Amino acid sequence: MSFLSPYQVILAPMAGVSDPIFRSLCEEQGADLAFTEMVSAKGLSFANDKTRHLLDLLPSERSIGVQIFGHEPDTMASQAAWIEDELGCALAYIDINMGCPARKIVKKGDGSALMCDPDRASAIVSAVKRAVAHPVTCKFRRGWSEEAGESAPAFGLRMQEAGADAVAVHGRYAMQFYKGASDASCIARVACALSIPVIGNGDVASGADAHAMLSETGCAAVMVGRAAQGNPWVFADIKAALESGSAPQAPTVEERISMAKRHVDELLRIRPRSAAYLRKHVMWYVHGMPHAAAVRGALATCSSAAEFHDVLDQLLESLSC
């Protein structure tokens, strides 16, 4: 049995998004596993408090995925070992980021830049694999650019040879960022080429999307990213589609606003200075509602749970008129 067997539906690591409360809400709705935000190995090596803070877990979090990024094999290996020691039995597995297309990441040779240097990428996987007892995976994209062509199957084979226990593949090129459609057929080609499990990622926004990706690509699991922002219910939809073929009722306006309040209350309780960070989460929860655009301006000055509640209560009142 693959180590991935308990983790068929996964919340992706998302920088500036995957806080502990968001993770717990997604798991309540059906996510089998959640990831922390991606973590800088270099930052950890400097014992940077801001970086280590990303690894803070709730007492209820008994299984967590951690994604690290960097380009130095020795640093990646030593910090993966530190994470393993720090998190102990709460750690599910360690993923290596080889897909982030953000310019500030790529210009340092991290993230998707590693797809242009498969020798270095292989060395990182091998070094991390030697340093830890937990499974090691890597997440990458279809390739660097459309002009350079698809490299994911060949790149995946290199990572498998280096010792990766599984890979996650996003069906866009790095230079697409998040524009255009994700190509699921690329994920199918990687799954066909490799003997280790493949996790499919990209444009999984519903139960139907997840079911199609699993059945059409041969991947072992699906990873959900942006579709979960403000919508932890996407996991309930996916679980229902996979287990019974049915679709649960969409959350009501009241339920969406209630969930936003809960996210605010619980995160501010453990991170009192996170009000500015929470504004985007609240906007995601109310996205698409009438008058939601007007909420954006009101949120800009929210600095307490009470102020967030006032804004959301006013929105709910305006919707009931």
Short mmCIF file of C-alpha atoms in Angstrom, two decimals:
data_model
loop_
_atom_site.label_atom_id
_atom_site.label_comp_id
_atom_site.label_asym_id
_atom_site.label_seq_id
_atom_site.Cartn_x
_atom_site.Cartn_y
_atom_site.Cartn_z
CA MET A 1 0.00 0.00 0.00
CA SER A 2 1.31 3.46 -0.92
CA PHE A 3 1.97 5.99 1.83
CA LEU A 4 -0.47 8.21 -0.12
CA SER A 5 -3.41 5.83 0.32
CA PRO A 6 -4.92 7.77 3.26
CA TYR A 7 -4.41 11.08 1.43
CA GLN A 8 -6.48 11.04 -1.75
CA VAL A 9 -7.73 14.63 -1.43
CA ILE A 10 -5.10 17.16 -0.37
CA LEU A 11 -5.07 20.88 0.40
CA ALA A 12 -2.12 22.39 -1.48
CA PRO A 13 0.60 24.44 0.20
CA MET A 14 -0.25 28.08 -0.52
CA ALA A 15 2.00 30.95 0.53
CA GLY A 16 0.11 33.55 2.51
CA VAL A 17 -3.02 31.39 2.64
CA SER A 18 -2.55 28.08 4.46
CA ASP A 19 -2.83 29.24 8.06
CA PRO A 20 -3.69 26.69 10.78
CA ILE A 21 -7.37 27.68 10.99
CA PHE A 22 -7.86 27.54 7.23
CA ARG A 23 -6.27 24.09 7.23
CA SER A 24 -8.55 22.87 10.00
CA LEU A 25 -11.68 24.19 8.26
CA CYS A 26 -10.72 22.41 5.05
CA GLU A 27 -10.07 19.17 6.92
CA GLU A 28 -13.46 19.46 8.66
CA GLN A 29 -15.04 19.57 5.21
CA GLY A 30 -13.21 16.49 3.99
CA ALA A 31 -9.59 17.23 3.08
CA ASP A 32 -7.54 14.13 3.91
CA LEU A 33 -4.36 16.13 4.41
CA ALA A 34 -3.41 19.80 4.54
CA PHE A 35 -0.06 21.43 3.90
CA THR A 36 1.53 24.32 5.70
CA GLU A 37 2.59 27.29 3.61
CA MET A 38 5.75 26.58 1.64
CA VAL A 39 8.76 27.07 3.92
CA SER A 40 12.16 28.48 3.00
CA ALA A 41 14.94 26.04 3.86
CA LYS A 42 17.40 28.93 3.93
CA GLY A 43 15.15 30.85 6.32
CA LEU A 44 14.96 27.83 8.61
CA SER A 45 18.73 27.45 8.51
CA PHE A 46 19.04 30.98 9.93
CA ALA A 47 16.60 30.04 12.71
CA ASN A 48 14.33 32.79 11.39
CA ASP A 49 11.34 33.10 13.74
CA LYS A 50 9.07 34.30 10.93
CA THR A 51 9.91 31.21 8.89
CA ARG A 52 9.62 28.78 11.81
CA HIS A 53 6.26 30.35 12.66
CA LEU A 54 4.91 28.79 9.45
CA LEU A 55 5.31 25.38 11.06
CA ASP A 56 3.12 26.17 14.08
CA LEU A 57 0.38 23.56 14.37
CA LEU A 58 -2.90 23.42 16.22
CA PRO A 59 -3.13 20.77 18.97
CA SER A 60 -5.75 19.05 16.82
CA GLU A 61 -3.43 18.73 13.80
CA ARG A 62 -2.21 15.16 13.94
CA SER A 63 -0.98 14.85 10.37
CA ILE A 64 0.49 17.63 8.26
CA GLY A 65 2.38 17.99 5.00
CA VAL A 66 5.30 20.39 4.81
CA GLN A 67 6.67 21.82 1.57
CA ILE A 68 10.16 23.32 1.55
CA PHE A 69 11.82 25.40 -1.13
CA GLY A 70 15.41 26.29 -1.95
CA HIS A 71 18.20 25.25 -4.31
CA GLU A 72 21.05 24.11 -2.07
CA PRO A 73 20.98 20.31 -1.56
CA ASP A 74 22.79 20.36 1.79
CA THR A 75 20.61 23.12 3.23
CA MET A 76 17.43 21.46 1.99
CA ALA A 77 18.52 18.15 3.54
CA SER A 78 19.55 19.55 6.91
CA GLN A 79 16.36 21.58 7.27
CA ALA A 80 14.17 18.66 6.21
CA ALA A 81 15.81 16.67 9.01
CA TRP A 82 15.15 19.53 11.45
CA ILE A 83 11.47 19.62 10.42
CA GLU A 84 11.21 15.87 10.91
CA ASP A 85 12.67 16.16 14.41
CA GLU A 86 10.51 19.17 15.27
CA LEU A 87 7.16 17.80 14.10
CA GLY A 88 7.70 14.15 14.91
CA CYS A 89 4.68 11.93 14.36
CA ALA A 90 2.59 14.90 13.18
CA LEU A 91 4.56 15.01 9.94
CA ALA A 92 2.99 13.06 7.07
CA TYR A 93 5.63 13.72 4.45
CA ILE A 94 7.95 16.38 3.05
CA ASP A 95 7.45 17.92 -0.38
CA ILE A 96 10.04 19.86 -2.35
CA ASN A 97 8.75 22.87 -4.27
CA MET A 98 9.86 22.76 -7.89
CA GLY A 99 6.82 24.48 -9.35
CA CYS A 100 6.37 27.93 -7.83
CA PRO A 101 6.61 30.45 -10.71
CA ALA A 102 6.80 33.62 -8.56
CA ARG A 103 9.60 35.84 -9.84
CA LYS A 104 11.09 36.45 -6.38
CA ILE A 105 11.39 32.66 -5.96
CA VAL A 106 12.60 31.82 -9.46
CA LYS A 107 15.28 34.50 -9.60
CA LYS A 108 17.09 32.76 -6.73
CA GLY A 109 17.05 29.43 -8.55
CA ASP A 110 14.23 28.05 -6.39
CA GLY A 111 10.76 26.78 -7.29
CA SER A 112 10.11 26.17 -10.97
CA ALA A 113 13.64 27.32 -11.87
CA LEU A 114 14.71 23.82 -10.80
CA MET A 115 12.87 22.39 -13.81
CA CYS A 116 15.56 24.08 -15.91
CA ASP A 117 18.28 22.35 -13.86
CA PRO A 118 17.26 18.69 -13.45
CA ASP A 119 20.72 17.71 -12.19
CA ARG A 120 20.40 20.08 -9.23
CA ALA A 121 16.79 19.04 -8.69
CA SER A 122 17.86 15.39 -8.59
CA ALA A 123 20.64 16.19 -6.14
CA ILE A 124 18.15 17.93 -3.84
CA VAL A 125 15.76 14.98 -3.85
CA SER A 126 18.59 12.52 -3.17
CA ALA A 127 20.01 14.64 -0.34
CA VAL A 128 16.65 15.13 1.35
CA LYS A 129 15.78 11.46 0.94
CA ARG A 130 19.03 10.45 2.68
CA ALA A 131 18.38 12.90 5.52
CA VAL A 132 14.87 11.88 6.58
CA ALA A 133 12.87 8.76 7.34
CA HIS A 134 9.55 10.18 6.11
CA PRO A 135 8.42 9.98 2.48
CA VAL A 136 9.79 12.68 0.17
CA THR A 137 7.87 14.07 -2.79
CA CYS A 138 8.32 16.94 -5.19
CA LYS A 139 5.83 19.20 -6.91
CA PHE A 140 6.49 20.61 -10.37
CA ARG A 141 4.74 21.88 -13.48
CA ARG A 142 4.19 20.77 -17.05
CA GLY A 143 7.43 22.49 -18.01
CA TRP A 144 9.11 25.87 -17.98
CA SER A 145 7.32 27.44 -20.95
CA GLU A 146 5.19 26.50 -23.92
CA GLU A 147 8.07 27.48 -26.21
CA ALA A 148 10.46 25.12 -24.39
CA GLY A 149 7.88 22.35 -24.49
CA GLU A 150 6.56 19.78 -22.06
CA SER A 151 9.24 18.29 -19.84
CA ALA A 152 7.18 16.91 -16.94
CA PRO A 153 7.34 13.18 -17.87
CA ALA A 154 11.12 13.21 -18.32
CA PHE A 155 11.62 15.43 -15.29
CA GLY A 156 9.40 13.15 -13.21
CA LEU A 157 11.48 10.14 -14.21
CA ARG A 158 14.61 11.93 -13.02
CA MET A 159 12.98 12.65 -9.67
CA GLN A 160 11.85 9.03 -9.37
CA GLU A 161 15.39 7.85 -10.06
CA ALA A 162 16.68 10.28 -7.42
CA GLY A 163 14.46 8.64 -4.80
CA ALA A 164 11.18 10.57 -4.77
CA ASP A 165 8.35 8.53 -3.25
CA ALA A 166 5.70 10.41 -5.27
CA VAL A 167 5.36 13.54 -7.39
CA ALA A 168 2.68 16.20 -7.70
CA VAL A 169 2.15 17.71 -11.15
CA HIS A 170 0.44 21.00 -12.00
CA GLY A 171 -0.77 21.01 -15.60
CA ARG A 172 0.38 24.52 -16.51
CA TYR A 173 3.78 25.71 -17.66
CA ALA A 174 5.63 27.86 -15.15
CA MET A 175 5.46 30.88 -17.46
CA GLN A 176 1.68 30.55 -17.65
CA PHE A 177 1.56 31.30 -13.93
CA TYR A 178 -2.17 30.71 -13.29
CA LYS A 179 -3.53 31.79 -16.67
CA GLY A 180 -5.17 29.56 -19.21
CA ALA A 181 -6.33 26.02 -18.60
CA SER A 182 -4.38 23.34 -16.78
CA ASP A 183 -3.70 20.37 -19.07
CA ALA A 184 -4.77 17.15 -17.35
CA SER A 185 -3.40 15.07 -20.20
CA CYS A 186 0.10 16.07 -19.07
CA ILE A 187 -0.65 14.55 -15.66
CA ALA A 188 -1.79 11.37 -17.43
CA ARG A 189 1.49 11.20 -19.36
CA VAL A 190 3.50 11.56 -16.15
CA ALA A 191 1.40 8.89 -14.42
CA CYS A 192 1.97 6.56 -17.38
CA ALA A 193 5.73 7.15 -17.38
CA LEU A 194 6.36 6.74 -13.65
CA SER A 195 5.98 3.77 -11.31
CA ILE A 196 5.59 5.94 -8.18
CA PRO A 197 2.26 7.65 -7.33
CA VAL A 198 1.34 10.91 -9.05
CA ILE A 199 -0.77 13.64 -7.48
CA GLY A 200 -2.81 15.71 -9.94
CA ASN A 201 -3.06 19.46 -9.46
CA GLY A 202 -4.56 22.32 -11.42
CA ASP A 203 -8.16 23.46 -11.99
CA VAL A 204 -9.68 21.03 -9.47
CA ALA A 205 -12.61 23.20 -8.36
CA SER A 206 -15.40 20.68 -7.77
CA GLY A 207 -16.23 17.08 -7.11
CA ALA A 208 -16.74 16.53 -10.83
CA ASP A 209 -13.28 17.95 -11.57
CA ALA A 210 -11.65 15.67 -9.01
CA HIS A 211 -13.49 12.60 -10.24
CA ALA A 212 -12.51 13.35 -13.83
CA MET A 213 -8.86 13.90 -12.95
CA LEU A 214 -8.62 10.66 -11.00
CA SER A 215 -10.44 8.58 -13.61
CA GLU A 216 -8.90 10.11 -16.72
CA THR A 217 -5.26 10.56 -15.72
CA GLY A 218 -4.49 7.56 -13.54
CA CYS A 219 -3.24 9.81 -10.75
CA ALA A 220 -3.42 8.50 -7.18
CA ALA A 221 -4.63 11.68 -5.52
CA VAL A 222 -5.76 15.22 -6.24
CA MET A 223 -4.43 18.44 -4.78
CA VAL A 224 -6.69 21.49 -4.45
CA GLY A 225 -5.31 25.01 -4.25
CA ARG A 226 -7.01 28.26 -5.20
CA ALA A 227 -10.48 26.66 -5.43
CA ALA A 228 -10.41 26.23 -1.64
CA GLN A 229 -9.85 29.92 -0.93
CA GLY A 230 -13.00 31.09 0.82
CA ASN A 231 -14.52 27.72 -0.07
CA PRO A 232 -13.51 24.88 2.27
CA TRP A 233 -16.78 23.23 1.18
CA VAL A 234 -15.05 22.21 -2.06
CA PHE A 235 -13.67 19.26 -0.10
CA ALA A 236 -17.14 18.11 0.95
CA ASP A 237 -18.15 18.29 -2.72
CA ILE A 238 -15.13 16.24 -3.78
CA LYS A 239 -15.60 13.62 -1.08
CA ALA A 240 -19.28 13.22 -1.98
CA ALA A 241 -18.46 12.85 -5.67
CA LEU A 242 -15.82 10.21 -4.99
CA GLU A 243 -17.77 8.26 -2.38
CA SER A 244 -21.37 8.40 -3.59
CA GLY A 245 -21.47 10.30 -6.85
CA SER A 246 -23.81 12.85 -5.28
CA ALA A 247 -23.29 16.54 -4.68
CA PRO A 248 -24.01 18.20 -1.32
CA GLN A 249 -26.09 21.33 -1.18
CA ALA A 250 -24.04 24.47 -1.76
CA PRO A 251 -23.43 26.56 1.37
CA THR A 252 -25.95 29.32 1.97
CA VAL A 253 -25.00 32.97 2.27
CA GLU A 254 -25.49 32.66 6.01
CA GLU A 255 -23.18 29.67 6.18
CA ARG A 256 -20.49 31.43 4.18
CA ILE A 257 -20.62 34.49 6.39
CA SER A 258 -20.64 32.33 9.52
CA MET A 259 -17.56 30.48 8.31
CA ALA A 260 -15.79 33.78 7.60
CA LYS A 261 -16.53 34.93 11.15
CA ARG A 262 -15.26 31.67 12.57
CA HIS A 263 -12.02 31.92 10.59
CA VAL A 264 -11.53 35.47 11.86
CA ASP A 265 -12.29 34.64 15.49
CA GLU A 266 -10.16 31.54 15.69
CA LEU A 267 -7.13 32.93 13.89
CA LEU A 268 -7.11 36.19 15.85
CA ARG A 269 -7.26 34.14 19.04
CA ILE A 270 -3.95 32.42 18.21
CA ARG A 271 -2.43 35.18 16.05
CA PRO A 272 -3.70 38.53 17.40
CA ARG A 273 -1.76 40.54 14.81
CA SER A 274 -3.22 38.80 11.74
CA ALA A 275 -6.09 41.23 11.00
CA ALA A 276 -4.52 42.60 7.82
CA TYR A 277 -3.83 39.07 6.59
CA LEU A 278 -7.44 38.02 7.24
CA ARG A 279 -8.96 40.68 4.99
CA LYS A 280 -8.28 38.68 1.83
CA HIS A 281 -9.74 35.53 3.36
CA VAL A 282 -12.96 37.37 4.24
CA MET A 283 -13.20 38.74 0.69
CA TRP A 284 -12.87 35.21 -0.65
CA TYR A 285 -15.70 34.00 1.56
CA VAL A 286 -18.08 36.70 0.29
CA HIS A 287 -16.88 36.73 -3.32
CA GLY A 288 -19.76 36.79 -5.77
CA MET A 289 -22.33 37.99 -3.26
CA PRO A 290 -24.29 41.16 -4.09
CA HIS A 291 -22.62 44.21 -2.49
CA ALA A 292 -19.41 42.22 -1.93
CA ALA A 293 -17.35 44.85 -3.74
CA ALA A 294 -18.45 47.46 -1.20
CA VAL A 295 -17.20 45.21 1.58
CA ARG A 296 -13.63 45.51 0.33
CA GLY A 297 -13.32 49.14 1.37
CA ALA A 298 -14.86 48.47 4.78
CA LEU A 299 -12.45 45.59 5.40
CA ALA A 300 -9.42 47.80 4.78
CA THR A 301 -9.70 49.28 8.27
CA CYS A 302 -10.75 46.17 10.20
CA SER A 303 -8.33 45.43 13.02
CA SER A 304 -10.42 43.37 15.45
CA ALA A 305 -12.87 40.49 15.39
CA ALA A 306 -15.68 42.87 16.36
CA GLU A 307 -14.98 45.09 13.36
CA PHE A 308 -14.95 42.14 10.98
CA HIS A 309 -18.23 40.96 12.47
CA ASP A 310 -19.79 44.40 12.00
CA VAL A 311 -18.87 44.46 8.31
CA LEU A 312 -20.18 40.94 7.74
CA ASP A 313 -23.37 41.60 9.69
CA GLN A 314 -24.02 44.70 7.61
CA LEU A 315 -23.50 42.66 4.44
CA LEU A 316 -25.92 39.99 5.64
CA GLU A 317 -28.48 42.64 6.54
CA SER A 318 -28.18 44.26 3.11
CA LEU A 319 -28.74 40.87 1.46
CA SER A 320 -31.90 40.21 3.45
CA CYS A 321 -33.55 43.50 2.48
#
